[in-house]
Amino acid sequence: MKKITKYIITETIGPFLAGILFFTFIFVIQLLPELIRLIFNNGAPLFMSLETFVYMLPFNVAITIPMSILMASIIGYGRLSSDNEIIVMRALGFPHMRIYMPIIILGFITFIFSLFFNNVIMAESNYRYRALISYMVNIKPSIAVGKLEFADIPDMGLAIGSKYADDTSISNVVIYDRSETKRIITAKYGIWKNNEANSQVVTLTLYDGVVQEMPNYGFVSNDYTVFNSMDINIVRKISTLTSHERGLREMPSWQIRKKINDSKSQANKSVDAQIKGMIDNAYINIDTNTIDIISFSNKYIETNSAELNSIRKKAIDESVPYFYYVEFHKFISIPAACLFMVLIGAPLGIVGKRSGKGFGFGISVIVVVIYYILITAAELIAGGRKVPPMFAMWFPNIVLAMMGGFFMIRSFFSRGK
């Protein structure tokens, strides 16, 4: 039995590793234009740009792991079935679950690895990527400005967009100044001055433009000022790679859980103080000679338990931002997809035994596309706060589990031909 398990796992390991390399390569190809733009157009330092490229890879690997285990299970069991090895196993009396157990074990191992990878390696690389990009922008602000997109300049309250941008000039410029002045600046073109790594102040000189004030948030004033040229000075602020506060996608799930628990604990303390104040106010208005404060407190809490519990529940619910739960469950639900992908892949591999590896690849792509459409939809639904975050982020896995259960049960009643 151990030899059969080892044999089947060996058959699927190769396609799994090949799938990781292939799908990661597909994602990497899409990242290369951005890397080239940073280096050649925006003048980003070569080695720093390559380092940011490396930090982008773990995020893509995390996505490819569920894809790869699905493709491996389809191709591996498809190969065993095409060589009639599945039929031989059934003829020898192997139960269906015994045949599927090796890929389930591999799926569980992949789940554990993916859980570690996402929570440790990917979280750390996300943090280092953002910190390094921020550091590069601080030493050379033109790096942040891309074509047809807005880019934030740290610590300046500026968002700069343009039709064309490189490390010397930009054209069709739009600047949203979120500082105390709150204004929108548009210009025909601009020139970067002192745009070097050792410059203390980088100057963006704009030409042929208009300044419109925004006295109220979101409303542009009818008053405007036309200018021939204008200088915007960007003070260079050097920061280290460890000086940035971690975002939720840059910390493991247990740290997110700790933030959730800390927020709830703080809310509990706040409610305790609020209830104590309510009790003290009520105690002042009675004859304090007839009852002591401790007895009165116990009676007050017992009498008003429903109201006090409602106050506590509302305070705790409001103390934790909704997206904390979304990110926490996402860190676990995506690795867990590996467990359900194998339930779909193995039966499909047996069914498509005559279709070759192309069938396995095609089906895996279709299932993965469906899964990531569901993930995207779940995040959008979770953002609307109309469903519990746990249900929203686990819904794609529920769909996978239902599909896997259907294919598994169907294979149990098949004749194995």
Coordinates of C-alpha atoms in Angstrom, one line a residue:
M1 CA 0.0 0.0 0.0
K2 CA 2.8 2.4 0.9
K3 CA 4.4 1.7 -2.5
I4 CA 1.2 2.6 -4.3
T5 CA 0.9 5.8 -2.4
K6 CA 4.5 6.7 -3.1
Y7 CA 4.1 5.8 -6.8
I8 CA 0.9 7.9 -7.3
I9 CA 2.4 10.9 -5.5
T10 CA 5.6 10.6 -7.6
E11 CA 3.4 10.7 -10.7
T12 CA 1.9 14.0 -9.6
I13 CA 4.9 15.8 -8.2
G14 CA 6.4 16.4 -11.7
P15 CA 3.3 18.1 -13.2
F16 CA 2.9 20.1 -9.9
L17 CA 6.4 21.6 -10.1
A18 CA 6.1 22.1 -13.8
G19 CA 2.7 23.9 -13.2
I20 CA 4.3 26.2 -10.7
L21 CA 7.1 27.1 -13.1
F22 CA 4.8 27.5 -16.0
F23 CA 2.1 29.6 -14.4
T24 CA 4.7 31.7 -12.5
F25 CA 6.4 32.4 -15.8
I26 CA 3.2 33.5 -17.3
F27 CA 2.7 36.1 -14.5
V28 CA 6.4 37.1 -14.7
I29 CA 6.1 37.9 -18.4
Q30 CA 3.3 40.4 -17.5
L31 CA 5.6 42.1 -14.9
L32 CA 8.5 42.7 -17.3
P33 CA 7.1 45.7 -19.1
E34 CA 6.7 47.5 -15.7
L35 CA 10.2 46.6 -14.8
I36 CA 11.6 47.9 -18.1
R37 CA 9.5 51.1 -17.7
L38 CA 10.9 51.8 -14.2
I39 CA 14.5 51.3 -15.4
F40 CA 14.6 53.0 -18.8
N41 CA 11.8 55.5 -18.7
N42 CA 11.6 56.6 -15.1
G43 CA 15.3 56.2 -14.3
A44 CA 15.0 53.8 -11.4
P45 CA 18.2 52.3 -10.0
L46 CA 18.9 49.0 -11.8
F47 CA 19.7 46.8 -8.8
M48 CA 16.8 48.2 -6.7
S49 CA 14.4 47.6 -9.6
L50 CA 15.6 44.0 -9.9
E51 CA 15.1 43.7 -6.1
T52 CA 11.5 44.9 -6.3
F53 CA 10.9 42.4 -9.2
V54 CA 12.1 39.6 -6.9
Y55 CA 9.8 40.8 -4.1
M56 CA 6.9 40.7 -6.6
L57 CA 7.4 37.0 -7.3
P58 CA 6.1 35.4 -4.1
F59 CA 2.7 37.0 -4.6
N60 CA 2.5 35.3 -8.0
V61 CA 3.7 32.0 -6.7
A62 CA 1.0 32.0 -4.0
I63 CA -1.6 32.3 -6.8
T64 CA -0.1 29.5 -8.9
I65 CA 0.1 26.9 -6.1
P66 CA -3.7 26.0 -6.2
M67 CA -3.6 26.1 -10.0
S68 CA -0.6 23.8 -10.1
I69 CA -2.0 21.2 -7.7
L70 CA -5.2 21.0 -9.8
M71 CA -3.3 20.5 -13.0
A72 CA -1.0 17.9 -11.3
S73 CA -4.0 15.9 -10.1
I74 CA -5.7 15.9 -13.5
I75 CA -2.5 15.1 -15.5
G76 CA -1.2 12.5 -12.9
Y77 CA -4.4 10.5 -12.6
G78 CA -5.1 11.0 -16.3
R79 CA -1.8 9.3 -17.1
L80 CA -2.5 6.4 -14.6
S81 CA -6.0 6.0 -16.2
S82 CA -4.7 6.1 -19.8
D83 CA -2.3 3.3 -19.0
N84 CA -5.2 1.3 -17.4
E85 CA -3.5 1.3 -14.0
I86 CA -6.6 2.7 -12.4
I87 CA -8.6 -0.2 -13.8
V88 CA -6.0 -2.7 -12.5
M89 CA -6.2 -1.1 -9.0
R90 CA -10.0 -1.5 -9.1
A91 CA -9.8 -5.1 -10.3
L92 CA -7.5 -5.9 -7.4
G93 CA -10.1 -4.6 -5.0
F94 CA -8.7 -1.2 -4.2
P95 CA -11.5 1.0 -2.8
H96 CA -12.0 4.3 -4.5
M97 CA -10.9 6.3 -1.5
R98 CA -7.7 4.3 -1.4
I99 CA -7.0 5.3 -5.0
Y100 CA -7.6 8.9 -4.2
M101 CA -5.9 9.0 -0.9
P102 CA -2.4 9.8 -2.2
I103 CA -3.5 12.9 -4.0
I104 CA -5.5 14.0 -0.9
I105 CA -2.4 13.6 1.1
L106 CA -0.4 15.7 -1.4
G107 CA -3.2 18.3 -1.4
F108 CA -3.0 18.5 2.4
I109 CA 0.8 18.9 2.3
T110 CA 0.4 21.6 -0.4
F111 CA -2.1 23.3 1.8
I112 CA 0.3 23.4 4.8
F113 CA 3.1 24.6 2.6
S114 CA 0.9 27.3 1.0
L115 CA -0.3 28.4 4.4
F116 CA 3.3 28.9 5.5
F117 CA 4.3 30.5 2.2
N118 CA 1.4 33.0 2.2
N119 CA 1.7 34.0 5.9
V120 CA 5.5 34.2 6.1
I121 CA 7.3 34.5 2.8
M122 CA 4.6 36.4 0.8
A123 CA 3.7 38.7 3.7
E124 CA 7.4 39.6 4.2
S125 CA 8.0 40.1 0.5
N126 CA 4.9 42.4 0.2
Y127 CA 6.3 44.5 3.0
R128 CA 9.7 44.7 1.5
Y129 CA 8.3 45.5 -1.9
R130 CA 6.2 48.4 -0.7
A131 CA 9.1 49.7 1.5
L132 CA 11.6 49.6 -1.3
I133 CA 9.2 51.3 -3.8
S134 CA 8.6 54.0 -1.2
Y135 CA 12.4 54.4 -0.6
M136 CA 13.0 54.7 -4.4
V137 CA 10.3 57.3 -4.7
N138 CA 11.8 59.3 -1.9
I139 CA 15.2 59.4 -3.5
K140 CA 13.8 60.0 -7.0
P141 CA 10.1 61.1 -7.1
S142 CA 9.8 60.8 -10.9
I143 CA 9.9 57.0 -10.5
A144 CA 6.3 57.1 -9.1
V145 CA 4.8 58.9 -12.1
G146 CA 3.6 56.5 -14.8
K147 CA 1.7 56.9 -18.0
L148 CA -2.0 57.4 -17.8
E149 CA -2.1 56.8 -14.0
F150 CA -1.9 58.7 -10.8
A151 CA 0.9 58.2 -8.4
D152 CA 1.2 59.3 -4.8
I153 CA 4.3 61.2 -3.6
P154 CA 4.9 60.2 0.0
D155 CA 4.8 62.8 2.7
M156 CA 3.8 65.6 0.2
G157 CA 0.1 65.0 -0.1
L158 CA 0.5 65.0 -3.9
A159 CA -1.0 62.7 -6.5
I160 CA 0.6 63.2 -10.0
G161 CA -0.8 61.9 -13.2
S162 CA 0.3 62.4 -16.8
K163 CA -0.1 61.2 -20.4
Y164 CA 3.6 60.6 -20.7
A165 CA 6.4 60.5 -18.1
D166 CA 10.1 59.7 -17.9
D167 CA 12.9 60.8 -15.6
T168 CA 13.4 64.2 -17.3
S169 CA 9.9 65.4 -18.4
I170 CA 6.1 64.7 -18.2
S171 CA 3.3 65.9 -20.5
N172 CA -0.4 66.6 -20.0
V173 CA 0.1 66.8 -16.2
V174 CA -2.7 66.7 -13.6
I175 CA -1.7 67.2 -9.9
Y176 CA -4.1 66.7 -7.0
D177 CA -2.7 68.6 -4.0
R178 CA -4.2 67.2 -0.8
S179 CA -2.1 69.4 1.5
E180 CA -3.7 72.3 3.4
T181 CA -4.1 74.3 0.2
K182 CA -6.2 71.6 -1.5
R183 CA -6.0 72.4 -5.2
I184 CA -5.9 70.9 -8.6
I185 CA -3.0 71.8 -11.0
T186 CA -3.1 71.1 -14.7
A187 CA -0.2 71.8 -17.1
K188 CA 0.7 71.2 -20.7
Y189 CA 4.1 69.7 -19.7
G190 CA 6.7 69.7 -16.9
I191 CA 10.5 69.3 -16.4
W192 CA 12.2 67.5 -13.6
K193 CA 15.1 69.4 -12.1
N194 CA 17.7 68.1 -9.7
N195 CA 16.1 64.7 -10.2
E196 CA 19.1 62.8 -8.8
A197 CA 19.5 60.4 -5.9
N198 CA 21.7 62.8 -4.0
S199 CA 19.4 65.9 -4.4
Q200 CA 17.9 67.3 -1.2
V201 CA 15.1 69.0 -3.1
V202 CA 13.7 67.8 -6.4
T203 CA 11.8 70.5 -8.4
L204 CA 9.1 69.9 -10.9
T205 CA 8.7 72.9 -13.1
L206 CA 5.3 73.1 -14.8
Y207 CA 4.5 75.2 -17.9
D208 CA 1.3 76.6 -19.4
G209 CA -1.1 75.5 -16.7
V210 CA -4.1 76.4 -14.5
V211 CA -4.5 76.2 -10.7
Q212 CA -8.0 75.6 -9.3
E213 CA -8.7 75.8 -5.6
M214 CA -10.8 73.2 -3.7
P215 CA -12.2 75.0 -0.7
N216 CA -14.5 72.1 0.1
Y217 CA -13.6 68.4 -0.3
G218 CA -14.7 67.2 -3.7
F219 CA -15.8 70.5 -5.0
V220 CA -13.6 72.6 -7.4
S221 CA -13.9 76.4 -7.2
N222 CA -14.8 78.5 -10.2
D223 CA -11.8 80.7 -9.4
Y224 CA -8.7 79.7 -11.2
T225 CA -5.2 81.1 -11.8
V226 CA -3.3 80.8 -15.1
F227 CA 0.4 80.5 -15.0
N228 CA 3.2 80.3 -17.5
S229 CA 5.5 78.4 -15.2
M230 CA 5.3 77.1 -11.7
D231 CA 7.8 75.3 -9.5
I232 CA 6.8 72.5 -7.1
N233 CA 9.5 71.6 -4.7
I234 CA 9.5 68.0 -3.4
V235 CA 11.7 67.6 -0.3
R236 CA 13.7 64.4 -0.4
K237 CA 13.0 62.4 2.8
I238 CA 15.2 59.3 3.3
S239 CA 13.6 56.4 5.0
T240 CA 14.9 52.9 5.8
L241 CA 13.4 49.7 4.7
T242 CA 12.2 49.0 8.3
S243 CA 10.7 52.3 9.0
H244 CA 7.3 51.6 7.4
E245 CA 4.3 50.4 9.3
R246 CA 3.0 47.0 8.1
G247 CA -0.3 46.8 6.3
L248 CA -2.7 43.9 6.7
R249 CA -1.3 42.2 3.5
E250 CA 2.2 42.5 4.9
M251 CA 1.6 40.6 8.2
P252 CA 0.7 36.9 8.8
S253 CA -2.8 35.9 9.7
W254 CA -1.9 35.4 13.4
Q255 CA -0.8 39.0 13.7
I256 CA -4.1 40.1 12.1
R257 CA -5.9 38.0 14.6
K258 CA -4.0 39.6 17.4
K259 CA -5.0 43.1 16.1
I260 CA -8.6 41.9 16.0
N261 CA -8.4 40.6 19.6
D262 CA -6.6 43.7 20.8
S263 CA -9.3 45.9 19.3
K264 CA -12.0 43.8 21.0
S265 CA -10.1 44.0 24.3
Q266 CA -9.8 47.7 24.1
A267 CA -13.6 48.0 23.2
N268 CA -14.4 45.8 26.2
K269 CA -12.4 48.1 28.5
S270 CA -14.1 51.1 27.0
V271 CA -17.6 49.6 27.6
D272 CA -16.6 48.6 31.2
A273 CA -15.7 52.2 31.8
Q274 CA -19.0 53.4 30.2
I275 CA -21.1 51.0 32.3
K276 CA -19.3 52.0 35.5
G277 CA -20.1 55.6 34.7
M278 CA -23.8 54.7 34.2
I279 CA -23.9 52.8 37.5
D280 CA -22.2 55.7 39.4
N281 CA -24.7 58.2 37.9
A282 CA -27.6 56.0 38.9
Y283 CA -26.3 55.4 42.4
I284 CA -26.1 59.1 43.1
N285 CA -29.8 59.5 42.6
I286 CA -30.8 56.9 45.2
D287 CA -30.6 56.7 49.0
T288 CA -27.1 55.4 49.4
N289 CA -27.8 54.4 53.0
T290 CA -30.1 51.6 52.0
I291 CA -27.7 49.7 49.7
D292 CA -24.0 49.6 49.1
I293 CA -22.4 50.3 45.7
I294 CA -21.4 46.7 45.1
S295 CA -24.9 45.3 45.7
F296 CA -26.4 48.2 43.6
S297 CA -24.0 47.4 40.7
N298 CA -24.9 43.8 40.7
K299 CA -28.6 44.6 40.7
Y300 CA -28.2 47.3 38.0
I301 CA -26.3 44.9 35.7
E302 CA -28.9 42.2 36.3
T303 CA -31.9 44.5 35.6
N304 CA -30.4 46.1 32.5
S305 CA -28.5 43.1 31.2
A306 CA -30.2 43.2 27.7
E307 CA -29.3 46.8 27.2
L308 CA -25.8 46.5 28.5
N309 CA -25.2 43.4 26.3
S310 CA -26.4 45.3 23.3
I311 CA -24.1 48.2 24.1
R312 CA -21.1 45.8 24.5
K313 CA -21.9 43.9 21.3
K314 CA -22.3 47.1 19.2
A315 CA -19.0 48.5 20.6
I316 CA -17.1 45.3 19.9
D317 CA -18.5 45.0 16.4
E318 CA -17.6 48.6 15.6
S319 CA -14.1 48.3 17.1
V320 CA -12.8 45.9 14.5
P321 CA -12.7 47.2 10.9
Y322 CA -14.5 44.9 8.5
F323 CA -11.6 44.4 6.2
Y324 CA -9.5 42.9 9.1
Y325 CA -11.7 39.9 9.0
V326 CA -11.6 39.8 5.1
E327 CA -7.8 39.7 5.0
F328 CA -7.6 37.2 7.9
H329 CA -9.9 34.7 6.2
K330 CA -8.2 35.3 2.8
F331 CA -4.8 34.3 4.2
I332 CA -6.4 30.9 5.1
S333 CA -9.0 30.3 2.5
I334 CA -6.8 30.6 -0.6
P335 CA -4.3 28.0 0.7
A336 CA -7.3 25.8 1.6
A337 CA -8.3 25.8 -2.0
C338 CA -5.5 23.2 -2.6
L339 CA -7.6 20.7 -0.6
F340 CA -10.6 21.1 -2.8
M341 CA -8.7 21.4 -6.1
V342 CA -7.5 17.7 -5.8
L343 CA -11.0 16.5 -5.2
I344 CA -11.9 18.0 -8.6
G345 CA -8.7 17.1 -10.4
A346 CA -8.4 13.4 -9.7
P347 CA -11.8 12.3 -10.9
L348 CA -11.6 14.6 -14.0
G349 CA -8.2 13.1 -14.8
I350 CA -9.7 9.6 -14.8
V351 CA -12.7 10.7 -16.9
G352 CA -10.4 12.4 -19.4
K353 CA -8.0 9.5 -19.7
R354 CA -7.9 9.5 -23.5
S355 CA -7.6 13.2 -23.9
G356 CA -3.9 13.6 -23.0
K357 CA -2.2 16.3 -21.1
G358 CA -3.8 19.0 -23.1
F359 CA -7.1 18.1 -21.5
G360 CA -5.6 18.4 -18.1
F361 CA -4.2 21.8 -18.8
G362 CA -7.4 23.1 -20.4
I363 CA -9.7 21.9 -17.6
S364 CA -7.3 23.2 -14.9
V365 CA -7.3 26.7 -16.6
I366 CA -11.1 26.7 -16.8
V367 CA -11.6 25.7 -13.1
V368 CA -9.0 28.2 -12.0
V369 CA -10.6 31.0 -13.9
I370 CA -13.9 30.2 -12.3
Y371 CA -12.3 30.1 -8.9
Y372 CA -10.5 33.4 -9.2
I373 CA -13.7 35.0 -10.6
L374 CA -15.4 33.8 -7.5
I375 CA -12.6 35.2 -5.3
T376 CA -12.8 38.6 -7.0
A377 CA -16.6 38.6 -6.6
A378 CA -16.3 37.6 -3.0
E379 CA -13.9 40.5 -2.3
L380 CA -16.4 42.9 -3.9
I381 CA -19.3 41.5 -2.0
A382 CA -17.2 41.6 1.2
G383 CA -16.4 45.2 0.5
G384 CA -20.1 46.0 0.5
R385 CA -20.4 44.6 4.0
K386 CA -23.7 43.0 3.3
V387 CA -22.6 39.4 4.1
P388 CA -20.3 38.1 6.9
P389 CA -16.6 38.3 5.8
M390 CA -16.0 34.6 6.7
F391 CA -18.8 33.4 4.4
A392 CA -17.7 35.8 1.6
M393 CA -14.1 34.6 1.6
W394 CA -14.9 30.9 2.0
F395 CA -17.7 30.9 -0.6
P396 CA -15.3 30.1 -3.5
N397 CA -14.0 27.1 -1.5
I398 CA -17.6 26.0 -0.8
V399 CA -18.2 25.9 -4.5
L400 CA -15.0 24.0 -5.1
A401 CA -16.0 21.5 -2.4
M402 CA -19.4 21.0 -4.0
M403 CA -17.9 20.4 -7.4
G404 CA -15.3 18.0 -5.9
G405 CA -17.9 16.1 -4.0
F406 CA -20.0 15.8 -7.1
F407 CA -17.1 14.4 -9.2
M408 CA -15.9 12.1 -6.4
I409 CA -19.4 10.6 -5.9
R410 CA -19.8 10.3 -9.7
S411 CA -16.5 8.4 -10.0
F412 CA -17.5 6.0 -7.2
F413 CA -20.5 4.8 -9.3
S414 CA -18.6 4.7 -12.6
R415 CA -17.5 1.4 -14.1
G416 CA -13.9 2.6 -14.5
K417 CA -13.9 2.2 -18.3

